[in-house]
mmCIF file of C-alpha atoms in Angstrom:
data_model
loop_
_atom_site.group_PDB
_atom_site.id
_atom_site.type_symbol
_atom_site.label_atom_id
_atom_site.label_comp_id
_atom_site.label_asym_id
_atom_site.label_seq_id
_atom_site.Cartn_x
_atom_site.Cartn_y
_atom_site.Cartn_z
ATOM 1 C CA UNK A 26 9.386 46.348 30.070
ATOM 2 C CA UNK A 27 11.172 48.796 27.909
ATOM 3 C CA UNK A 28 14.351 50.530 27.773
ATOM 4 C CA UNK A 29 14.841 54.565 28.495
ATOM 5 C CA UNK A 30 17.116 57.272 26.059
ATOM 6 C CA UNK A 31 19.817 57.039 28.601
ATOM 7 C CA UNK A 32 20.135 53.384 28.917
ATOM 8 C CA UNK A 33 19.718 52.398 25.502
ATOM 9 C CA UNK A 34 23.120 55.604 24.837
ATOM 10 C CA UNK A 35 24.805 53.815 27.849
ATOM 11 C CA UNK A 36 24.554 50.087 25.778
ATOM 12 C CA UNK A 37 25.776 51.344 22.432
ATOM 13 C CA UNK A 38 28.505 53.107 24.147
ATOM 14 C CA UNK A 39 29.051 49.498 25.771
ATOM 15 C CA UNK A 40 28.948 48.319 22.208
ATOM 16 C CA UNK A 41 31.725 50.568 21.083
ATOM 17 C CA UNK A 42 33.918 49.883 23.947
ATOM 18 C CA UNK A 43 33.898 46.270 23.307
ATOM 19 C CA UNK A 44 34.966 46.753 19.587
ATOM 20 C CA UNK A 45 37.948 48.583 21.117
ATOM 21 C CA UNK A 46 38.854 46.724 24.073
ATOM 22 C CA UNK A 47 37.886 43.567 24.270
ATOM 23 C CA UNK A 48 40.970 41.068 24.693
ATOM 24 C CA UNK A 49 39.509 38.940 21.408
ATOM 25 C CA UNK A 50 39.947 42.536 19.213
ATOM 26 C CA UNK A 51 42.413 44.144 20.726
ATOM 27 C CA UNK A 52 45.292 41.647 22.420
ATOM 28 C CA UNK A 53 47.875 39.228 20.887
ATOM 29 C CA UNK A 54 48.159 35.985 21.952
ATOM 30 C CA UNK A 55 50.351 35.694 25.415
ATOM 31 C CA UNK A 56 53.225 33.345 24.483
ATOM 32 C CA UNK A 57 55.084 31.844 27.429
ATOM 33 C CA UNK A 58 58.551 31.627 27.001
ATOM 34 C CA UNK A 59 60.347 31.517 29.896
ATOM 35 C CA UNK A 60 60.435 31.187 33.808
ATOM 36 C CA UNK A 61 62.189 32.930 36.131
ATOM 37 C CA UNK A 62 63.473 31.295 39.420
ATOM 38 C CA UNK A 63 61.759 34.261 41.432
ATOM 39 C CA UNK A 64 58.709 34.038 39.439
ATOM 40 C CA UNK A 65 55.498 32.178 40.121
ATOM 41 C CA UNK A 66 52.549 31.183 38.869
ATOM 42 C CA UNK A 67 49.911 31.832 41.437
ATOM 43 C CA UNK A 68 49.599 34.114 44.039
ATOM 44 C CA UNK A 69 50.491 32.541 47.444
ATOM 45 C CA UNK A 70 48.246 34.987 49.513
ATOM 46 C CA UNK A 71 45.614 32.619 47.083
ATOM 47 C CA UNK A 72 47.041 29.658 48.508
ATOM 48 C CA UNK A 73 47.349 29.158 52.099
ATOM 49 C CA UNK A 74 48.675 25.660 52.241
ATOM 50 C CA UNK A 75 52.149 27.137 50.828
ATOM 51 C CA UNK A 76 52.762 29.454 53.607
ATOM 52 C CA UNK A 77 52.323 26.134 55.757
ATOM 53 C CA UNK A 78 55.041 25.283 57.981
ATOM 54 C CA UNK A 79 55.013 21.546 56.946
ATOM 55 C CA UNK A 80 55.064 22.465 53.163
ATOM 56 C CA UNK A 81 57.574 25.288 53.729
ATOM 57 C CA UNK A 82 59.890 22.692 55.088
ATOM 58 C CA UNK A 83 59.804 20.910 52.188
ATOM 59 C CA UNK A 84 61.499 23.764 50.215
ATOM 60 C CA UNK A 85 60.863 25.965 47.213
ATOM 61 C CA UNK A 86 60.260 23.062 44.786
ATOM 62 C CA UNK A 87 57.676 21.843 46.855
ATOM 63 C CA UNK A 88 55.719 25.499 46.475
ATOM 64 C CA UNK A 89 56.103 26.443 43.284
ATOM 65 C CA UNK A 90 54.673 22.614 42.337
ATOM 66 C CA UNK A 91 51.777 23.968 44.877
ATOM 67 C CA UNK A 92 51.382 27.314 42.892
ATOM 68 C CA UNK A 93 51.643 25.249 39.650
ATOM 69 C CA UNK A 94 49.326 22.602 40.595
ATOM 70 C CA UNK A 95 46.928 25.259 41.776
ATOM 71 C CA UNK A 96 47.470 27.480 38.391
ATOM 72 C CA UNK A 97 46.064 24.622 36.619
ATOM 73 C CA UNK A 98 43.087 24.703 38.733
ATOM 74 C CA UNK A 99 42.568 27.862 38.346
ATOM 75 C CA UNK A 100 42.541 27.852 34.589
ATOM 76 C CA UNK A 101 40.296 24.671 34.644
ATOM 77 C CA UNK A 102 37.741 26.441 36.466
ATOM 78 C CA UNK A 103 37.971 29.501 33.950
ATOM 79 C CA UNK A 104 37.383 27.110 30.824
ATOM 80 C CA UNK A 105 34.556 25.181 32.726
ATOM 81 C CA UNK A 106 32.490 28.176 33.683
ATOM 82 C CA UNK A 107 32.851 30.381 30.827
ATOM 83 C CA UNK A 108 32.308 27.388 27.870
ATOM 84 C CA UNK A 109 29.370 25.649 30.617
ATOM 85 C CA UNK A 110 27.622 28.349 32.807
ATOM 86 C CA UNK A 111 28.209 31.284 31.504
ATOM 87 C CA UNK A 112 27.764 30.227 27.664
ATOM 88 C CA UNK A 113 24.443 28.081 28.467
ATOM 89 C CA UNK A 114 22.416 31.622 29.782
ATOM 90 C CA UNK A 115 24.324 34.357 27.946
ATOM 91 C CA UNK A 116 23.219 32.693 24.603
ATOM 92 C CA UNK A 117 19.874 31.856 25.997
ATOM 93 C CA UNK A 118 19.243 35.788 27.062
ATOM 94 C CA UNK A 119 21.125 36.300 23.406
ATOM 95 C CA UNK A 120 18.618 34.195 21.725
ATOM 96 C CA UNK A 121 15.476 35.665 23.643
ATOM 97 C CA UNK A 122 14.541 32.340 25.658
ATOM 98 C CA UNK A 123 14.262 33.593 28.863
ATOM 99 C CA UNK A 124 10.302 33.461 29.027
ATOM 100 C CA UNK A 125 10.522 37.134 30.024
ATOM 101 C CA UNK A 126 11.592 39.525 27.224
ATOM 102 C CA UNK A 127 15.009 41.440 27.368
ATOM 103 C CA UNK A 128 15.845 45.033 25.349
ATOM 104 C CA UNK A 129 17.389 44.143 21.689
ATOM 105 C CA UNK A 130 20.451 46.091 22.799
ATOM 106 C CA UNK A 131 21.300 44.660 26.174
ATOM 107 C CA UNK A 132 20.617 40.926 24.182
ATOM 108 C CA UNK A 133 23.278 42.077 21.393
ATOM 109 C CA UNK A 134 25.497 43.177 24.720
ATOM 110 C CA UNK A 135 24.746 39.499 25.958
ATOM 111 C CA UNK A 136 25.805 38.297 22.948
ATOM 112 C CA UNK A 137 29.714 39.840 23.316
ATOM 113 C CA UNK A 138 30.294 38.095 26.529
ATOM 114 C CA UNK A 139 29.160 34.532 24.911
ATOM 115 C CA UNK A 140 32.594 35.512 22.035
ATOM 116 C CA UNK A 141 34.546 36.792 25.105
ATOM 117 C CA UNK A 142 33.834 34.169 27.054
ATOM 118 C CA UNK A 143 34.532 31.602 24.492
ATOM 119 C CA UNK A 144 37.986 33.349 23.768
ATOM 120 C CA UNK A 145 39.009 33.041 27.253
ATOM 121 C CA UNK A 146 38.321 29.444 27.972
ATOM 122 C CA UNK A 147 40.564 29.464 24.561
ATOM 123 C CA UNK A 148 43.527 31.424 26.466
ATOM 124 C CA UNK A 149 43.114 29.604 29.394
ATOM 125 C CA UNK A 150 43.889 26.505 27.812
ATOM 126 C CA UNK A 151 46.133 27.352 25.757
ATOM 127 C CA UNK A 152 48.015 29.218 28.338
ATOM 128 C CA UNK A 153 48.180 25.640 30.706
ATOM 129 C CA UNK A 154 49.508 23.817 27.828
ATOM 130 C CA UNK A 155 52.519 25.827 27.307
ATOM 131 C CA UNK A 156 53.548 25.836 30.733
ATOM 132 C CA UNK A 157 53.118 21.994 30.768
ATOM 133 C CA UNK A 158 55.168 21.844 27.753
ATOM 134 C CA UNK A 159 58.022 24.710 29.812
ATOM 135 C CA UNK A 160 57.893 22.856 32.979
ATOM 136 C CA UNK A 161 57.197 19.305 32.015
ATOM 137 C CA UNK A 162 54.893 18.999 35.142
ATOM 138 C CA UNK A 163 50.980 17.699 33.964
ATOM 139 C CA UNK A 164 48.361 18.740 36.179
ATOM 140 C CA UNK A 165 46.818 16.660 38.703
ATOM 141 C CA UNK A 166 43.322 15.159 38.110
ATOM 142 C CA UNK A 167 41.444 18.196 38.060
ATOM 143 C CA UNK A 168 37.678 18.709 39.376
ATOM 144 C CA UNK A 169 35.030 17.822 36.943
ATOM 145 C CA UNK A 170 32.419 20.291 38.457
ATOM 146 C CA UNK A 171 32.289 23.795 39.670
ATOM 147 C CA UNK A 172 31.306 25.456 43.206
ATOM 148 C CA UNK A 173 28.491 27.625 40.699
ATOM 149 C CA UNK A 174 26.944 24.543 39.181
ATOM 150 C CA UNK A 175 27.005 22.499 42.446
ATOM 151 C CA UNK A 176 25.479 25.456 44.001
ATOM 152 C CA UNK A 177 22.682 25.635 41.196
ATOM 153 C CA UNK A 178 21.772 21.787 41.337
ATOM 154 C CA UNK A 179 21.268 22.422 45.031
ATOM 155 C CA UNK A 180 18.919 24.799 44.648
ATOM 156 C CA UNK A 181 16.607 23.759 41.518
ATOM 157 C CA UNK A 182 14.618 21.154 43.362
ATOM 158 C CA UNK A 183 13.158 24.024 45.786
ATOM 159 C CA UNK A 184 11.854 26.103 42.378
ATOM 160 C CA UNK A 185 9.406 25.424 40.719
ATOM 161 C CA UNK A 186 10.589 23.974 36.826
ATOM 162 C CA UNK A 187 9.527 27.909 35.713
ATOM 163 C CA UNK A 188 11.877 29.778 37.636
ATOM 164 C CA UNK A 189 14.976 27.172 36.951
ATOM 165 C CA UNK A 190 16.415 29.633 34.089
ATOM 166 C CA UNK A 191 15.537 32.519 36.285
ATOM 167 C CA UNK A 192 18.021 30.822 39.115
ATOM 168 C CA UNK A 193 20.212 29.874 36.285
ATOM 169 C CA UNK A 194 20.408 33.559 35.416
ATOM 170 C CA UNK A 195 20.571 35.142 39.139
ATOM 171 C CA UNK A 196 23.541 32.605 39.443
ATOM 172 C CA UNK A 197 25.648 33.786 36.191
ATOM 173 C CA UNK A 198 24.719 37.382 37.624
ATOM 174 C CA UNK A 199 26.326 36.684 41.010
ATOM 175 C CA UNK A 200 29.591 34.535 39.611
ATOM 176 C CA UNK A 201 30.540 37.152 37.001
ATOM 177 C CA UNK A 202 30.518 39.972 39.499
ATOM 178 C CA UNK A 203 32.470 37.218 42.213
ATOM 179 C CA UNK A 204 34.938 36.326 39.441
ATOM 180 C CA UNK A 205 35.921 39.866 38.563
ATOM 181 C CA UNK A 206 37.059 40.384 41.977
ATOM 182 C CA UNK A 207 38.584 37.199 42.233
ATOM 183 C CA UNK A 208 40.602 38.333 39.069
ATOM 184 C CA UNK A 209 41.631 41.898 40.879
ATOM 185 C CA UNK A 210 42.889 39.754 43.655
ATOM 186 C CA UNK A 211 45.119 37.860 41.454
ATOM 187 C CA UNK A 212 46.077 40.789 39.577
ATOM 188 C CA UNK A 213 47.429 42.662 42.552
ATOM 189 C CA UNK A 214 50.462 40.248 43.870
ATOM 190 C CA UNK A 215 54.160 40.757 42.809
ATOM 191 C CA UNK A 216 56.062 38.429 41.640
ATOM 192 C CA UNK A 217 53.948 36.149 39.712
ATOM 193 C CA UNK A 218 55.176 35.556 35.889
ATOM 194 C CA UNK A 219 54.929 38.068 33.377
ATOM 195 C CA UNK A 220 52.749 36.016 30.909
ATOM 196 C CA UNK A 221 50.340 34.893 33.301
ATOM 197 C CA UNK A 222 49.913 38.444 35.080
ATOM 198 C CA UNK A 223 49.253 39.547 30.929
ATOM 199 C CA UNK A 224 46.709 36.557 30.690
ATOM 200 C CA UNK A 225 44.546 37.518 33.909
ATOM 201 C CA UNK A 226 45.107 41.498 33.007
ATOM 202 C CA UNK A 227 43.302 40.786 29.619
ATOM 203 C CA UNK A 228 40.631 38.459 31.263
ATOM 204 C CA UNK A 229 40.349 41.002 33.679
ATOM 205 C CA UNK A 230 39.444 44.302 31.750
ATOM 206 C CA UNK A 231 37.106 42.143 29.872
ATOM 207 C CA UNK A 232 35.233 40.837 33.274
ATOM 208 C CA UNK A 233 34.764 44.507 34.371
ATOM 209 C CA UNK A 234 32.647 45.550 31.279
ATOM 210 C CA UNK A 235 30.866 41.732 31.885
ATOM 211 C CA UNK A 236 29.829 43.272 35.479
ATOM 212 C CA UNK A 237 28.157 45.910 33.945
ATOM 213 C CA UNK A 238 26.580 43.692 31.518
ATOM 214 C CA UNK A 239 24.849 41.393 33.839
ATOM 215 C CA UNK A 240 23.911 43.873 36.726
ATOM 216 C CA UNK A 241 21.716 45.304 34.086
ATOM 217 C CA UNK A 242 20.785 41.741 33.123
ATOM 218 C CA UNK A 243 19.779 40.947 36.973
ATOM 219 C CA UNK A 244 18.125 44.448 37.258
ATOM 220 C CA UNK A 245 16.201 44.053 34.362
ATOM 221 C CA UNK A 246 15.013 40.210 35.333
ATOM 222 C CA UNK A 247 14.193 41.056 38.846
ATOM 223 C CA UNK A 248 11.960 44.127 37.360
ATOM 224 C CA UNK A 249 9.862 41.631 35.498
ATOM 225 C CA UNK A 250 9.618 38.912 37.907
ATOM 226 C CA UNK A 251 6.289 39.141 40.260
ATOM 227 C CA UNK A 252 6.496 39.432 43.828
ATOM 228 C CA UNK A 253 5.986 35.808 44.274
ATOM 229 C CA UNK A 254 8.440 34.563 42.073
ATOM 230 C CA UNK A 255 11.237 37.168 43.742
ATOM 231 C CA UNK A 256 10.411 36.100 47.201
ATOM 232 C CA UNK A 257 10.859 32.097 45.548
ATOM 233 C CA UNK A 258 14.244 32.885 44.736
ATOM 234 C CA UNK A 259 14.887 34.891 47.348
ATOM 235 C CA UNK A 260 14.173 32.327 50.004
ATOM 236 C CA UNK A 261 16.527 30.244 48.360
ATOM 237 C CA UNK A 262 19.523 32.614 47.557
ATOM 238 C CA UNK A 263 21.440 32.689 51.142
ATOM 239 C CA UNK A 264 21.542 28.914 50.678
ATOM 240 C CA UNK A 265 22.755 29.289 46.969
ATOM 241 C CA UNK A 266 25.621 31.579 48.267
ATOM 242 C CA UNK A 267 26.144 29.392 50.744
ATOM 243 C CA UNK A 268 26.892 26.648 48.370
ATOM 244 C CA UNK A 269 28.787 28.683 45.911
ATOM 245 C CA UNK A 270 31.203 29.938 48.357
ATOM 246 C CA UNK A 271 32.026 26.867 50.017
ATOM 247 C CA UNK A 272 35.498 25.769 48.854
ATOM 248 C CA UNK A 273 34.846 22.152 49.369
ATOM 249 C CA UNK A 274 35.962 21.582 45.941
ATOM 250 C CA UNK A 275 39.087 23.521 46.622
ATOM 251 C CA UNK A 276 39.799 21.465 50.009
ATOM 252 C CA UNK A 277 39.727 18.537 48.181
ATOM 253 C CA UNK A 278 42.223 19.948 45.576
ATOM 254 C CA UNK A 279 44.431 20.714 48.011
ATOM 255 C CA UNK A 280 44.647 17.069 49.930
ATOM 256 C CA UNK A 281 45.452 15.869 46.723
ATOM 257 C CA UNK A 282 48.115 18.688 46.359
ATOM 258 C CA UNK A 283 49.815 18.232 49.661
ATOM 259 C CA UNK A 284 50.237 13.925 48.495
ATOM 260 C CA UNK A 285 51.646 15.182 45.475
ATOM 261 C CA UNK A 286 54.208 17.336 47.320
ATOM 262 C CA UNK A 287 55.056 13.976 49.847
ATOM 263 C CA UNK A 288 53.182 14.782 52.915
ATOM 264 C CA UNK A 289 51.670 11.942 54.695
ATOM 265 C CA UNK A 290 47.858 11.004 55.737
ATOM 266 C CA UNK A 291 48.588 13.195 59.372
ATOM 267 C CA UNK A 292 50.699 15.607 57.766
ATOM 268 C CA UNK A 293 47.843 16.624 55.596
ATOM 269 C CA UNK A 294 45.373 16.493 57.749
ATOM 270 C CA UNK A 295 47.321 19.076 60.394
ATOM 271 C CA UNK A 296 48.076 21.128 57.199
ATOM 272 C CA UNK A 297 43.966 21.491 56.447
ATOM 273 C CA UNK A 298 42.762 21.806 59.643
ATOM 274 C CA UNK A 299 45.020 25.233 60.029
ATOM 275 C CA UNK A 300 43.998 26.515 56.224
ATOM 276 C CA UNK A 301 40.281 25.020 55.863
ATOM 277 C CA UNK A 302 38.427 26.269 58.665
ATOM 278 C CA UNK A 303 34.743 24.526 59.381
ATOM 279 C CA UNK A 304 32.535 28.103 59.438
ATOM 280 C CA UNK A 305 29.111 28.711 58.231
ATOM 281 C CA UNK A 306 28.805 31.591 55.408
ATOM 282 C CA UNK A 307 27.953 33.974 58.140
ATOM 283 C CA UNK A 308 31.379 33.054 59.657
ATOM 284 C CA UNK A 309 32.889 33.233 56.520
ATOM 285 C CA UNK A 310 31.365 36.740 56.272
ATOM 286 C CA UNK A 311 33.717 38.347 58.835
ATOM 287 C CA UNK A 312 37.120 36.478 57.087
ATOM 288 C CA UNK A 313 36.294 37.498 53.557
ATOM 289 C CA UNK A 314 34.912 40.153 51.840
ATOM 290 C CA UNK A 315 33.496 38.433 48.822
ATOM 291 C CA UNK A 316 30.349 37.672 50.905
ATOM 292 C CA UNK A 317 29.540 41.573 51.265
ATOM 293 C CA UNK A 318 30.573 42.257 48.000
ATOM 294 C CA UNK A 319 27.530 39.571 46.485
ATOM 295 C CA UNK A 320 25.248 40.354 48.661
ATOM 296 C CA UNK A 321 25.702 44.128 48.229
ATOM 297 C CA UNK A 322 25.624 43.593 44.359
ATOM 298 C CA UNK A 323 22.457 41.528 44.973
ATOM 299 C CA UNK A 324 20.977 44.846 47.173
ATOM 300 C CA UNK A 325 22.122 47.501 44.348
ATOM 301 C CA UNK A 326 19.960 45.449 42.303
ATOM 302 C CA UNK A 327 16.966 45.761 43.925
ATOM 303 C CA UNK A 328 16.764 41.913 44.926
ATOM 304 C CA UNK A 329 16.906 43.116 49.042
ATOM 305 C CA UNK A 330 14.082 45.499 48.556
ATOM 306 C CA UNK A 331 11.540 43.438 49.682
ATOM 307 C CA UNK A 332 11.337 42.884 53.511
ATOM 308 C CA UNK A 333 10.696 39.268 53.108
ATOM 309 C CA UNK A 334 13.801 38.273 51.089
ATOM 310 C CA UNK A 335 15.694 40.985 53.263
ATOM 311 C CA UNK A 336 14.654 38.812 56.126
ATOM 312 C CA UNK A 337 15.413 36.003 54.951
ATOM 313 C CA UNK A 338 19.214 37.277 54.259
ATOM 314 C CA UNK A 339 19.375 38.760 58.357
ATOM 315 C CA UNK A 340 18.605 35.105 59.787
ATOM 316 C CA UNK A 341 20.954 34.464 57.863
ATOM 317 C CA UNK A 342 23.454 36.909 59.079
ATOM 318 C CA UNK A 343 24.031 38.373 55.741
ATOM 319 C CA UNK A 344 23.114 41.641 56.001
ATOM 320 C CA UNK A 345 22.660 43.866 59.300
ATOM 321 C CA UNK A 346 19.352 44.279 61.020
#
């Protein structure tokens, strides 16, 4: 498939903005140097278990070890799926792979987000050592997976072996547009510390331009796929985002949490019940809107189009009839 006038003036404009903006060019390392008492270092609206009645009685140490605790989550998950799942198809699409063929221009574009990427698994390490070093407080044993790659080795063994980089691909689509609102959400609360609200800002300007990178990536794919290998992916997508949404991962990072804080075995389990509800993704849906924003991304790029897949998405309660 080639690549029209317009598109190919909209990529080297890309190209140009990255050599400008990009946080590896164009930001200084954020150095943390201090913490303020009315600062912290994750946004509670992120982190239900700290409005909790049973953890607010435990005081504000108690929630800012929360926050803390859950900071270094957070920053885990940013060097595991930038260096692991993000890295492993961006240089395969940079490196011309894929078995289908991708423009020269949106490969070298490809090829930015593997250096971006790599730079902020950097900062997000980086970033959780020095406040271990300011606080003295280690993180917790961390998760050695992601939602994104539990999601993916789900759904392999219902493709055939030659669409398993096509999946792969889809996936990295769907997480990079998921995690750039993730970041806006993060970005928004007051109050958090200066050096982490820089370290998320710079992530985040980068994420935007990745957005536009890899809806052109899935655009591009799904143009080149045949109608049987869409509607093979597309039966198995609502259970992908079903997987990748689930925050089993997360409620297990918070039972270990609420120990750490001194809550007993009931205590804990009262505390989860009222902040991990049991809902299917349709469920889900209706509580948070980063269900309509994938699946919308998904239909803007032409993956709904087919009544079959579409259908497949309504039993499913994704979309409307």
């Amino acid at each position: 498939m080639g690549i029209n006038v317009d598109t190919t003036a909209s990529l080297s404009r890309r190209q140009a903005h990255w050599e400008k903006s990009s946080s590896i060019r164009s930001r200084p390392r954020r150095v943390l140097r201090n913490v303020s008492p009315d600062e912290h270092f994750y946004p509670i609206a992120r982190q239900p278990i700290a409005l909790h009645p049973l953890v607010k009685a435990l005081g504000t140490a108690a929630r800012q070890r929360i926050l803390l605790q859950s900071l270094y989550k957070f920053l885990n998950d940013i060097a595991f799926v930038e260096t692991r799942v993000v890295s492993e198809v961006s240089l395969a699409i940079a490196n011309d792979q894929l078995p289908w063929p991708f423009p020269a221009q949106l490969r070298a574009d490809v090829l930015t987000v593997v250096i971006d990427e790599a730079f902020h698994a950097h900062v997000a390490i980086d970033f959780m050592e020095q406040v271990q070093r300011l606080t003295g407080v280690t993180p917790l044993s961390l998760p050695t997976t992601l939602t994104v790659e539990q999601a993916i080795r789900n759904a392999l063994p219902k493709l055939p072996a030659d669409l398993h980089i096509a999946l792969k691909t889809i996936s990295v689509c769907i997480a990079e547009n998921s995690v750039t609102k993730d970041l806006i959400d993060v970005h928004r609360e007051d109050g958090l510390n200066e050096t982490f609200h820089a370290v998320n800002g710079d992530h985040m300007i980068d994420e935007v331009r990745h957005c536009l990178i890899f809806g052109d990536v899935l655009r591009h794919l799904w143009g080149v796929l045949t109608l049987a290998q869409r509607r093979a992916i597309g039966a198995v997508l609502p259970d992908f985002l079903g997987d990748y949404l689930s925050l089993s991962l997360q409620k297990q990072f918070d039972i270990d949490i609420l120990a750490d804080v001194g809550l007993d075995a009931r205590q804990i389990e009262t505390v989860i019940a009222a902040t991990h509800l049991d809902q299917d993704l349709a469920t889900y849906r209706t509580v948070n809107p980063i269900v309509d924003k994938v699946v919308n991304f998904l239909a803007e790029s032409g993956v709904l189009d087919d009544p079959e897949i579409r259908k497949a998405f309504e039993d499913r309660r994704l979309v409307d009839s």
